[in-house]
Coordinates of C-alpha atoms and ligand atoms in Angstrom, one line a residue:
M1 CA 4.6 4.1 30.6
K2 CA 5.9 3.9 27.1
S3 CA 4.8 6.7 24.9
Y4 CA 4.9 7.2 21.1
T5 CA 4.4 10.3 19.0
I6 CA 2.6 9.4 15.8
A7 CA 2.0 11.7 12.9
L8 CA -1.7 11.9 12.1
M9 CA -2.7 12.8 8.5
P10 CA -6.4 12.4 8.1
G11 CA -6.3 13.8 4.5
D12 CA -9.4 14.1 2.3
G13 CA -12.8 12.8 1.7
I14 CA -13.7 10.1 4.2
G15 CA -10.1 10.2 5.6
P16 CA -10.9 12.2 8.8
E17 CA -13.9 10.0 9.6
I18 CA -12.1 6.7 9.3
I19 CA -8.9 7.9 10.9
A20 CA -11.0 9.1 14.0
E21 CA -12.1 5.5 14.5
G22 CA -8.6 4.2 14.2
V23 CA -7.4 6.7 16.8
K24 CA -10.1 5.6 19.2
V25 CA -9.1 2.0 18.8
I26 CA -5.4 2.6 19.2
E27 CA -6.0 4.7 22.3
K28 CA -8.1 2.0 23.8
A29 CA -5.4 -0.6 23.0
G30 CA -2.9 1.7 24.7
E31 CA -5.0 1.6 27.9
L32 CA -5.2 -2.1 27.8
F33 CA -1.6 -2.9 26.9
G34 CA 0.1 0.0 28.7
F35 CA 1.3 2.6 26.2
K36 CA 0.3 6.1 25.4
V37 CA 0.1 7.7 22.0
E38 CA 0.7 11.4 21.4
W39 CA -0.8 12.4 18.1
R40 CA 0.9 15.1 16.1
K41 CA -1.6 16.3 13.5
Y42 CA -0.8 17.4 10.0
D43 CA -3.5 19.0 7.9
N44 CA -2.0 18.3 4.5
G45 CA -4.6 17.5 1.8
A46 CA -7.0 19.1 -0.7
D47 CA -8.2 22.0 1.6
K48 CA -4.7 23.1 2.5
Y49 CA -3.6 22.8 -1.1
L50 CA -6.5 24.8 -2.5
A51 CA -6.0 27.5 0.2
T52 CA -2.2 27.8 0.1
G53 CA -0.8 25.8 -2.9
E54 CA 1.1 23.6 -0.4
L55 CA 1.2 19.8 -0.9
I56 CA 3.8 18.7 1.7
T57 CA 6.9 20.7 2.4
E58 CA 10.4 19.6 3.2
E59 CA 9.9 21.4 6.5
T60 CA 6.8 19.3 7.4
L61 CA 8.6 16.1 6.4
R62 CA 11.6 17.1 8.5
D63 CA 9.3 17.8 11.4
I64 CA 7.8 14.3 11.1
R65 CA 11.3 12.8 11.0
K66 CA 12.4 14.7 14.0
N67 CA 9.3 14.1 16.2
C68 CA 7.4 11.0 15.1
K69 CA 7.8 7.3 15.3
A70 CA 5.3 6.5 12.5
I71 CA 2.6 8.1 10.3
Y72 CA -1.1 7.2 10.4
L73 CA -2.8 8.2 7.3
G74 CA -6.5 8.4 6.1
A75 CA -6.6 9.0 2.3
F76 CA -5.9 11.7 -0.3
G77 CA -7.9 12.7 -3.4
D78 CA -10.5 15.3 -4.0
P79 CA -12.7 16.1 -7.0
R80 CA -11.7 19.8 -6.9
V81 CA -8.1 18.8 -7.6
K82 CA -6.8 17.2 -10.8
P83 CA -6.1 13.5 -10.3
G84 CA -2.4 12.9 -9.4
I85 CA -1.6 16.2 -7.8
L86 CA -2.4 15.2 -4.2
E87 CA -1.5 11.5 -4.7
K88 CA 1.9 12.3 -6.1
G89 CA 2.5 15.5 -4.2
I90 CA 1.7 14.1 -0.8
L91 CA 1.4 10.4 -0.7
L92 CA 4.2 9.3 -3.0
K93 CA 6.4 12.2 -1.9
T94 CA 6.1 10.9 1.7
R95 CA 6.7 7.3 0.8
F96 CA 9.8 8.3 -1.1
Y97 CA 11.1 10.8 1.4
F98 CA 11.1 8.2 4.2
D99 CA 12.3 5.5 1.8
Q100 CA 9.4 3.3 2.7
F101 CA 10.4 0.6 0.3
V102 CA 8.0 -2.1 1.3
N103 CA 4.3 -1.7 0.7
L104 CA 2.9 -4.5 2.9
R105 CA -0.6 -5.6 1.9
P106 CA -2.1 -8.6 3.7
V107 CA -4.9 -10.3 1.8
K108 CA -6.8 -12.2 4.4
L109 CA -10.4 -13.2 4.1
L110 CA -12.1 -13.1 7.5
E111 CA -14.8 -15.5 8.6
G112 CA -18.2 -14.1 8.1
V113 CA -17.2 -12.0 5.1
E114 CA -18.6 -13.0 1.8
C115 CA -16.0 -14.0 -0.8
P116 CA -16.8 -13.3 -4.4
L117 CA -14.8 -16.4 -5.3
K118 CA -17.1 -19.4 -5.6
G119 CA -16.2 -22.2 -3.1
K120 CA -13.4 -20.3 -1.4
G121 CA -13.2 -19.5 2.2
P122 CA -10.9 -18.0 4.9
K123 CA -8.4 -20.8 4.7
D124 CA -8.0 -20.3 1.0
V125 CA -7.5 -16.6 1.0
D126 CA -4.7 -15.8 3.4
F127 CA -1.5 -14.3 2.0
T128 CA 0.6 -11.2 1.9
V129 CA 1.6 -9.1 -1.0
V130 CA 5.0 -7.4 -0.6
R131 CA 4.9 -4.6 -3.1
E132 CA 8.0 -2.6 -3.9
N133 CA 7.3 1.0 -3.1
T134 CA 9.9 3.4 -4.4
E135 CA 10.9 2.4 -8.0
D136 CA 9.6 0.9 -11.3
F137 CA 7.2 3.2 -13.2
Y138 CA 6.8 5.3 -10.1
V139 CA 10.1 7.0 -10.4
G140 CA 8.6 9.9 -12.3
I141 CA 10.7 9.8 -15.4
G142 CA 8.6 10.6 -18.4
N143 CA 7.5 13.3 -20.7
R144 CA 5.4 14.2 -23.7
A145 CA 6.6 15.9 -26.8
K146 CA 5.1 17.4 -29.9
I147 CA 6.8 18.3 -33.0
G148 CA 7.3 22.0 -33.0
K149 CA 7.5 22.1 -29.2
S150 CA 11.2 22.5 -28.2
K151 CA 13.9 21.5 -30.6
Q152 CA 16.1 20.1 -27.8
E153 CA 13.4 18.0 -26.4
L154 CA 12.4 16.7 -29.8
S155 CA 16.0 15.7 -30.6
V156 CA 16.4 13.7 -27.4
L157 CA 13.2 11.9 -28.2
R158 CA 14.1 11.4 -31.8
S159 CA 17.3 9.6 -30.8
L160 CA 15.6 7.7 -28.1
Y161 CA 13.0 6.5 -30.6
Q162 CA 15.6 5.6 -33.2
V163 CA 18.2 4.0 -31.0
K164 CA 15.8 2.1 -28.9
F165 CA 12.9 1.3 -31.2
G166 CA 14.2 1.9 -34.7
L167 CA 11.2 4.3 -35.1
D168 CA 11.2 7.6 -36.7
I169 CA 9.3 10.0 -34.6
E170 CA 8.1 12.1 -37.5
T171 CA 6.4 9.2 -39.2
Q172 CA 4.9 8.0 -35.9
G173 CA 2.7 11.1 -35.8
S174 CA 3.6 14.4 -34.3
E175 CA 3.1 13.6 -30.7
I176 CA 4.5 11.1 -28.3
A177 CA 4.5 10.3 -24.6
Y178 CA 6.8 8.0 -22.6
Q179 CA 7.3 6.9 -19.0
I180 CA 10.4 5.0 -17.9
G181 CA 10.5 2.2 -15.3
V182 CA 13.7 1.9 -13.3
L183 CA 14.7 -0.9 -10.9
S184 CA 18.0 -0.8 -9.0
R185 CA 19.7 -3.8 -7.6
K186 CA 19.7 -2.4 -4.1
G187 CA 16.0 -1.4 -4.4
S188 CA 15.0 -4.8 -5.7
E189 CA 17.1 -6.8 -3.4
R190 CA 15.9 -5.2 -0.2
V191 CA 12.3 -5.7 -0.9
I192 CA 12.8 -9.3 -2.2
R193 CA 14.8 -10.1 0.9
Y194 CA 12.0 -8.7 3.0
A195 CA 9.6 -11.1 1.2
F196 CA 11.8 -14.1 1.8
E197 CA 12.3 -13.1 5.5
L198 CA 8.5 -12.9 5.8
A199 CA 8.1 -16.4 4.2
K200 CA 10.7 -17.7 6.6
K201 CA 8.8 -16.2 9.6
N202 CA 5.4 -17.5 8.3
K203 CA 6.9 -20.9 7.5
A204 CA 5.9 -20.6 3.8
D205 CA 7.9 -22.8 1.4
K206 CA 7.5 -20.6 -1.6
V207 CA 7.7 -16.9 -2.6
Y208 CA 5.9 -16.0 -5.8
A209 CA 7.6 -13.2 -7.6
V210 CA 5.5 -11.2 -10.1
D211 CA 6.9 -9.7 -13.4
K212 CA 6.3 -9.4 -17.1
A213 CA 9.8 -10.7 -18.1
N214 CA 8.4 -12.1 -21.3
V215 CA 7.9 -8.6 -22.7
L216 CA 9.5 -6.0 -20.5
S217 CA 12.6 -8.1 -20.3
D218 CA 15.3 -5.6 -19.4
V219 CA 13.6 -4.3 -16.3
Y220 CA 11.9 -7.5 -15.2
G221 CA 14.6 -9.9 -16.4
F222 CA 16.8 -8.0 -14.0
W223 CA 14.1 -8.4 -11.3
R224 CA 14.1 -12.2 -11.9
E225 CA 17.9 -12.3 -11.6
V226 CA 17.7 -10.6 -8.2
V227 CA 15.0 -12.9 -7.0
L228 CA 17.2 -15.9 -7.8
D229 CA 20.2 -14.3 -6.1
V230 CA 18.3 -13.6 -3.0
A231 CA 16.7 -17.0 -3.0
K232 CA 20.1 -18.6 -2.7
G233 CA 20.2 -17.4 0.9
Y234 CA 17.0 -19.2 1.7
P235 CA 17.5 -22.9 1.0
G236 CA 14.0 -24.0 2.3
I237 CA 12.1 -21.5 0.2
T238 CA 11.5 -21.9 -3.5
P239 CA 11.2 -18.9 -5.7
E240 CA 8.3 -19.2 -8.1
F241 CA 7.8 -16.8 -11.0
A242 CA 4.4 -15.6 -12.2
F243 CA 3.7 -13.2 -15.0
V244 CA 1.4 -10.4 -13.8
D245 CA -1.4 -11.3 -16.2
A246 CA -1.3 -14.9 -15.1
I247 CA -1.2 -14.2 -11.4
T248 CA -4.5 -12.2 -11.6
M249 CA -6.0 -15.4 -13.0
W250 CA -4.5 -17.5 -10.2
F251 CA -5.6 -15.1 -7.5
V252 CA -9.1 -15.8 -8.6
K253 CA -8.9 -19.5 -9.4
N254 CA -6.4 -20.8 -6.8
P255 CA -5.8 -18.2 -4.1
E256 CA -4.8 -21.0 -1.7
W257 CA -1.5 -21.3 -3.6
F258 CA -0.2 -18.1 -2.2
K259 CA 1.4 -17.2 1.1
V260 CA 3.9 -14.6 0.1
V261 CA 3.9 -12.7 -3.1
V262 CA 6.5 -10.1 -4.0
A263 CA 5.9 -7.6 -6.8
P264 CA 7.4 -4.6 -8.5
N265 CA 5.6 -1.3 -7.7
M266 CA 3.1 -1.0 -10.5
F267 CA 2.1 -4.6 -10.7
G268 CA 1.9 -4.7 -6.9
D269 CA -0.5 -1.8 -7.1
I270 CA -2.8 -3.5 -9.5
I271 CA -2.8 -7.0 -8.0
T272 CA -3.5 -5.6 -4.5
D273 CA -6.8 -4.1 -5.6
L274 CA -7.8 -7.5 -6.9
G275 CA -6.5 -8.9 -3.5
A276 CA -8.7 -6.5 -1.7
M277 CA -11.8 -7.7 -3.6
I278 CA -11.1 -11.4 -2.9
Q279 CA -10.7 -10.6 0.8
G280 CA -14.1 -9.1 0.9
G281 CA -13.7 -5.5 -0.4
L282 CA -11.7 -2.4 -0.1
G283 CA -13.4 -1.7 3.3
L284 CA -11.3 -4.4 4.8
A285 CA -7.9 -4.0 3.1
P286 CA -5.1 -2.4 5.1
G287 CA -1.6 -1.5 4.0
G288 CA 1.7 -0.4 5.5
N289 CA 4.5 1.6 3.8
I290 CA 7.4 0.3 5.7
N291 CA 11.0 1.3 6.1
P292 CA 12.3 -1.2 8.7
G293 CA 14.2 0.9 11.2
G294 CA 12.9 4.1 9.7
I295 CA 9.6 6.0 9.7
S296 CA 6.8 3.9 8.3
M297 CA 3.3 5.0 7.3
F298 CA 0.0 3.1 7.6
E299 CA -3.2 3.6 5.6
P300 CA -6.2 1.8 4.3
I301 CA -5.5 0.8 0.6
H302 CA -8.8 2.4 -0.5
G303 CA -9.0 6.0 -1.5
S304 CA -10.8 9.1 -0.1
A305 CA -14.3 8.1 -1.6
P306 CA -15.4 11.8 -1.8
K307 CA -19.0 10.9 -2.4
Y308 CA -19.3 9.4 1.0
K309 CA -17.5 12.3 2.8
G310 CA -19.2 13.4 6.0
L311 CA -21.9 10.8 5.7
N312 CA -20.6 8.5 8.5
V313 CA -21.1 5.4 6.3
A314 CA -17.6 4.4 5.3
N315 CA -16.2 1.2 6.7
P316 CA -13.4 2.1 9.2
L317 CA -12.1 -1.5 9.5
A318 CA -9.3 -1.2 6.9
T319 CA -8.0 1.9 8.7
I320 CA -8.3 0.2 12.1
W321 CA -6.5 -2.8 10.7
A322 CA -3.8 -0.5 9.3
G323 CA -3.4 0.9 12.8
A324 CA -2.8 -2.7 14.0
L325 CA 0.0 -3.0 11.4
M326 CA 1.4 0.2 12.7
L327 CA 1.4 -1.1 16.3
E328 CA 3.1 -4.3 15.2
E329 CA 5.8 -2.4 13.4
I330 CA 6.6 -0.1 16.4
G331 CA 6.8 -3.2 18.6
E332 CA 3.4 -3.3 20.3
K333 CA 2.8 -6.8 19.0
K334 CA 0.2 -7.9 21.6
A335 CA -1.9 -4.8 21.1
A336 CA -1.7 -5.4 17.3
S337 CA -2.8 -8.9 17.4
A338 CA -5.6 -8.1 19.8
I339 CA -6.9 -5.5 17.4
V340 CA -6.8 -7.9 14.4
D341 CA -8.6 -10.6 16.5
T342 CA -11.2 -8.1 17.5
I343 CA -11.9 -7.0 13.9
A344 CA -12.2 -10.7 13.0
S345 CA -14.6 -11.4 15.8
V346 CA -16.8 -8.3 15.1
V347 CA -16.9 -9.2 11.4
K348 CA -17.7 -12.9 12.2
E349 CA -20.4 -12.0 14.6
G350 CA -21.9 -9.7 12.0
K351 CA -24.1 -7.7 14.4
V352 CA -22.4 -4.4 13.6
R353 CA -21.7 -3.9 9.9
T354 CA -21.3 -1.0 7.5
K355 CA -23.1 -0.9 4.3
D356 CA -20.3 -2.4 2.2
L357 CA -20.6 -5.5 4.3
G358 CA -24.4 -5.7 3.9
G359 CA -25.3 -3.9 7.2
N360 CA -26.5 -0.4 8.0
N361 CA -24.3 0.6 10.9
T362 CA -22.3 3.8 10.7
T363 CA -18.6 4.4 10.7
R364 CA -18.7 5.5 14.3
E365 CA -20.8 2.6 15.5
T366 CA -18.3 0.2 13.9
G367 CA -15.3 1.9 15.6
D368 CA -17.2 1.9 18.9
E369 CA -17.9 -1.8 18.6
V370 CA -14.2 -2.6 18.1
V371 CA -13.3 -0.5 21.1
R372 CA -15.9 -2.2 23.2
R373 CA -14.9 -5.7 22.1
L374 CA -11.2 -5.1 22.5
D375 CA -11.8 -5.6 26.2
D376 CA -12.4 -9.3 25.5
F377 CA -8.9 -9.6 24.0
G378 CA -7.0 -7.2 26.4
Ligands
IPM1 C1 -2.2 2.9 -3.7 C2 -2.7 4.0 -4.5 C3 -1.5 4.9 -4.9 C4 -0.5 4.1 -5.6 C5 -1.9 6.2 -5.7 C6 -3.0 6.9 -5.0 C7 -0.7 7.1 -5.9 O1 -3.3 3.5 -5.7 O2 -1.7 3.2 -2.6 O3 -2.3 1.7 -4.1 O4 -0.6 4.0 -6.8 O5 0.4 3.6 -5.0
MN2 MN1 -3.6 1.4 -5.7

């Protein structure tokens, strides 16, 4: 029997509860479709950080590289830790380390789920956002400076201000902060190509590329250029451009326009929270951090929801769905689509529902129901 070793990182808050349901469902899928999963657990997260100061070490990442086929992740974030420490120190670090350059975020409204958009149903909300996942404003180049801080730092900033903006830092007040977004041709091209390949596979005739080329024209003008270059290789697929502010409006007004959307990292982050809402809420939105041919990582796109920790009320379906994306990526396609079909049927039937979907079932009951119903699709 085929066997996969998967890194399991439950993380913080509701992470352990939802990931437990995902594990149950994947194991059941393994029984039905003939594969075994060996879980290799990593306890990175707030508790470990507070106890030892460790976020995620090179050694841990190497251990994952050496032993695991993929990573299954709950969520990070804890009120005891300053925002950004765990997110950057564990989640982003891992995405970058494994060069998971595609953040794949399906936006699919299931039947039986209430859509906040008036008059829109499952056939209108069914697309995928391909978010770039390693560059843009996420590269971590930025700083703050105060006059009187360090002379050297100040002089770098003074010239940056003068050369780039014609501004004199002294007259702009005594303190500044900046963050630089960087796109590379290779980094843009590979994710845009992924989006066009997805469009080809899904028989979509357009790819919508998101930017803000009207203002941030250096970085996103470049992005547009790469989109046009890549599009030349796909004669049946038209590249359409959408400014990020406008696309948020179209997601709400005309979601049926979209099949495949490709976005730079930060805009992709923002529009996929909106995507999650129009597909019925964060409890139903899965994501995959993908390096085709490398080690990919799968997670719900929601956070660790600390106030629900330990209450057994969180919706595990996003995490279970993320597990299906993981099985798809490692080649267990039948198991993956059976899980997605089961989620769809559980939601449609509506007998078992967590609070976010208007029911009062628990996290565990929802996971159990998916496990039980998976039999019908096995
Ligand atoms: C997401 C999250 C992360 C991101 C944070 C937690 C670093 O918002 O996965 O969408 O910005 O990518
Ligand atoms: Mn986000």
